[in-house]
């Protein structure tokens, strides 16, 4: 993965993933290095294979849905927040298959082929997550949100 800072106000990055890169791992490593705390991103490109997730409230876990074929990334959106010192990535994706059908869900793992172009904007605040007892998920805690400039 290659990255470049495009703007300082707001901080905006272009990340270009290449064939074989795993997006969620690369994005998390980038977020840790850049000390991202409140980012939003979008991307388009293609994957050689993907693992989607569908959150099952009953089991409080993700059903893993492998997609073992070349697909177009029609839409990839998500955010970067913090859980203590750790960057957390939350991403959803819609995939286009060769027959024109689509598949989508939470992006657990995606291997790029041939490219994925991602634009990420860091917001002027820190977003934190906290465990939600009802769902078992770590949800954004707006009460802990703080301005970076404070």
mmCIF file of C-alpha atoms in Angstrom, residues 38-147:
data_model
loop_
_atom_site.group_PDB
_atom_site.id
_atom_site.type_symbol
_atom_site.label_atom_id
_atom_site.label_comp_id
_atom_site.label_asym_id
_atom_site.label_seq_id
_atom_site.Cartn_x
_atom_site.Cartn_y
_atom_site.Cartn_z
ATOM 1 C CA UNK A 38 -11.745 10.189 13.941
ATOM 2 C CA UNK A 39 -11.642 9.434 10.231
ATOM 3 C CA UNK A 40 -14.089 8.665 7.474
ATOM 4 C CA UNK A 41 -13.135 6.881 4.257
ATOM 5 C CA UNK A 42 -14.518 5.757 0.915
ATOM 6 C CA UNK A 43 -12.963 3.502 -1.700
ATOM 7 C CA UNK A 44 -13.446 1.814 -5.049
ATOM 8 C CA UNK A 45 -11.445 -0.903 -6.781
ATOM 9 C CA UNK A 46 -11.485 -4.686 -6.901
ATOM 10 C CA UNK A 47 -10.831 -7.770 -4.778
ATOM 11 C CA UNK A 48 -9.609 -11.257 -5.664
ATOM 12 C CA UNK A 49 -11.434 -12.645 -2.630
ATOM 13 C CA UNK A 50 -13.293 -11.256 0.358
ATOM 14 C CA UNK A 51 -14.721 -12.266 3.699
ATOM 15 C CA UNK A 52 -17.912 -10.382 4.526
ATOM 16 C CA UNK A 53 -19.602 -10.330 7.893
ATOM 17 C CA UNK A 54 -23.247 -10.214 8.875
ATOM 18 C CA UNK A 55 -23.829 -9.347 12.544
ATOM 19 C CA UNK A 56 -26.220 -11.781 14.193
ATOM 20 C CA UNK A 57 -27.787 -10.137 17.229
ATOM 21 C CA UNK A 58 -28.809 -13.516 18.699
ATOM 22 C CA UNK A 59 -25.236 -14.822 18.866
ATOM 23 C CA UNK A 60 -23.583 -11.382 19.238
ATOM 24 C CA UNK A 61 -21.083 -12.387 16.587
ATOM 25 C CA UNK A 62 -20.452 -12.031 12.873
ATOM 26 C CA UNK A 63 -21.479 -14.756 10.452
ATOM 27 C CA UNK A 64 -18.510 -15.030 8.074
ATOM 28 C CA UNK A 65 -19.445 -15.028 4.372
ATOM 29 C CA UNK A 66 -16.542 -15.881 2.036
ATOM 30 C CA UNK A 67 -16.688 -14.587 -1.535
ATOM 31 C CA UNK A 68 -14.070 -16.551 -3.468
ATOM 32 C CA UNK A 69 -14.102 -14.780 -6.832
ATOM 33 C CA UNK A 70 -12.927 -11.607 -8.526
ATOM 34 C CA UNK A 71 -15.326 -8.781 -7.622
ATOM 35 C CA UNK A 72 -15.615 -5.049 -8.193
ATOM 36 C CA UNK A 73 -15.741 -2.866 -5.094
ATOM 37 C CA UNK A 74 -18.783 -0.745 -5.932
ATOM 38 C CA UNK A 75 -18.742 1.040 -2.602
ATOM 39 C CA UNK A 76 -16.543 0.774 0.478
ATOM 40 C CA UNK A 77 -17.276 3.174 3.331
ATOM 41 C CA UNK A 78 -16.189 3.268 6.922
ATOM 42 C CA UNK A 79 -14.636 5.040 9.841
ATOM 43 C CA UNK A 80 -11.588 4.929 12.074
ATOM 44 C CA UNK A 81 -12.032 5.483 15.807
ATOM 45 C CA UNK A 82 -10.062 4.668 18.958
ATOM 46 C CA UNK A 83 -10.548 2.041 21.624
ATOM 47 C CA UNK A 84 -7.948 3.154 24.123
ATOM 48 C CA UNK A 85 -4.623 3.249 22.264
ATOM 49 C CA UNK A 86 -5.850 0.967 19.467
ATOM 50 C CA UNK A 87 -7.236 2.145 16.127
ATOM 51 C CA UNK A 88 -10.574 0.526 15.262
ATOM 52 C CA UNK A 89 -11.767 0.161 11.676
ATOM 53 C CA UNK A 90 -15.482 -0.232 10.898
ATOM 54 C CA UNK A 91 -16.175 -0.774 7.206
ATOM 55 C CA UNK A 92 -19.080 -1.850 5.013
ATOM 56 C CA UNK A 93 -18.748 -2.892 1.383
ATOM 57 C CA UNK A 94 -20.948 -3.565 -1.646
ATOM 58 C CA UNK A 95 -19.414 -5.921 -4.212
ATOM 59 C CA UNK A 96 -20.319 -6.400 -7.865
ATOM 60 C CA UNK A 97 -20.064 -9.935 -9.271
ATOM 61 C CA UNK A 98 -19.434 -10.858 -12.908
ATOM 62 C CA UNK A 99 -23.109 -11.764 -13.439
ATOM 63 C CA UNK A 100 -24.266 -8.321 -12.284
ATOM 64 C CA UNK A 101 -25.460 -9.423 -8.850
ATOM 65 C CA UNK A 102 -24.178 -7.836 -5.670
ATOM 66 C CA UNK A 103 -23.105 -8.951 -2.216
ATOM 67 C CA UNK A 104 -22.437 -6.776 0.770
ATOM 68 C CA UNK A 105 -21.830 -6.529 4.456
ATOM 69 C CA UNK A 106 -19.223 -5.736 7.058
ATOM 70 C CA UNK A 107 -15.727 -6.011 5.556
ATOM 71 C CA UNK A 108 -13.720 -8.512 7.582
ATOM 72 C CA UNK A 109 -10.981 -9.255 5.040
ATOM 73 C CA UNK A 110 -10.353 -8.268 1.435
ATOM 74 C CA UNK A 111 -7.419 -9.127 -0.827
ATOM 75 C CA UNK A 112 -6.883 -6.572 -3.579
ATOM 76 C CA UNK A 113 -6.599 -7.354 -7.286
ATOM 77 C CA UNK A 114 -5.568 -5.217 -9.131
ATOM 78 C CA UNK A 115 -6.060 -2.009 -7.074
ATOM 79 C CA UNK A 116 -8.130 -0.283 -4.429
ATOM 80 C CA UNK A 117 -8.185 3.520 -4.221
ATOM 81 C CA UNK A 118 -9.161 4.885 -0.812
ATOM 82 C CA UNK A 119 -9.639 8.518 0.244
ATOM 83 C CA UNK A 120 -9.530 9.118 3.997
ATOM 84 C CA UNK A 121 -10.348 12.337 5.853
ATOM 85 C CA UNK A 122 -9.355 12.864 9.487
ATOM 86 C CA UNK A 123 -11.859 14.958 11.450
ATOM 87 C CA UNK A 124 -10.850 17.577 14.038
ATOM 88 C CA UNK A 125 -12.031 15.441 16.975
ATOM 89 C CA UNK A 126 -11.265 12.207 18.796
ATOM 90 C CA UNK A 127 -13.936 9.497 18.615
ATOM 91 C CA UNK A 128 -13.854 6.698 21.175
ATOM 92 C CA UNK A 129 -15.745 3.427 21.448
ATOM 93 C CA UNK A 130 -17.238 1.712 24.474
ATOM 94 C CA UNK A 131 -18.797 -1.723 24.911
ATOM 95 C CA UNK A 132 -22.562 -1.933 24.472
ATOM 96 C CA UNK A 133 -24.028 -4.531 26.837
ATOM 97 C CA UNK A 134 -27.115 -5.174 24.699
ATOM 98 C CA UNK A 135 -25.311 -5.983 21.430
ATOM 99 C CA UNK A 136 -21.821 -6.912 22.577
ATOM 100 C CA UNK A 137 -20.386 -4.403 20.078
ATOM 101 C CA UNK A 138 -18.048 -1.488 20.754
ATOM 102 C CA UNK A 139 -20.114 1.549 19.740
ATOM 103 C CA UNK A 140 -19.090 5.187 19.310
ATOM 104 C CA UNK A 141 -19.392 7.043 22.621
ATOM 105 C CA UNK A 142 -20.375 10.626 21.768
ATOM 106 C CA UNK A 143 -20.037 11.671 25.409
ATOM 107 C CA UNK A 144 -16.270 10.967 25.223
ATOM 108 C CA UNK A 145 -15.836 12.837 21.925
ATOM 109 C CA UNK A 146 -13.332 15.660 22.301
ATOM 110 C CA UNK A 147 -11.901 18.276 19.990
#
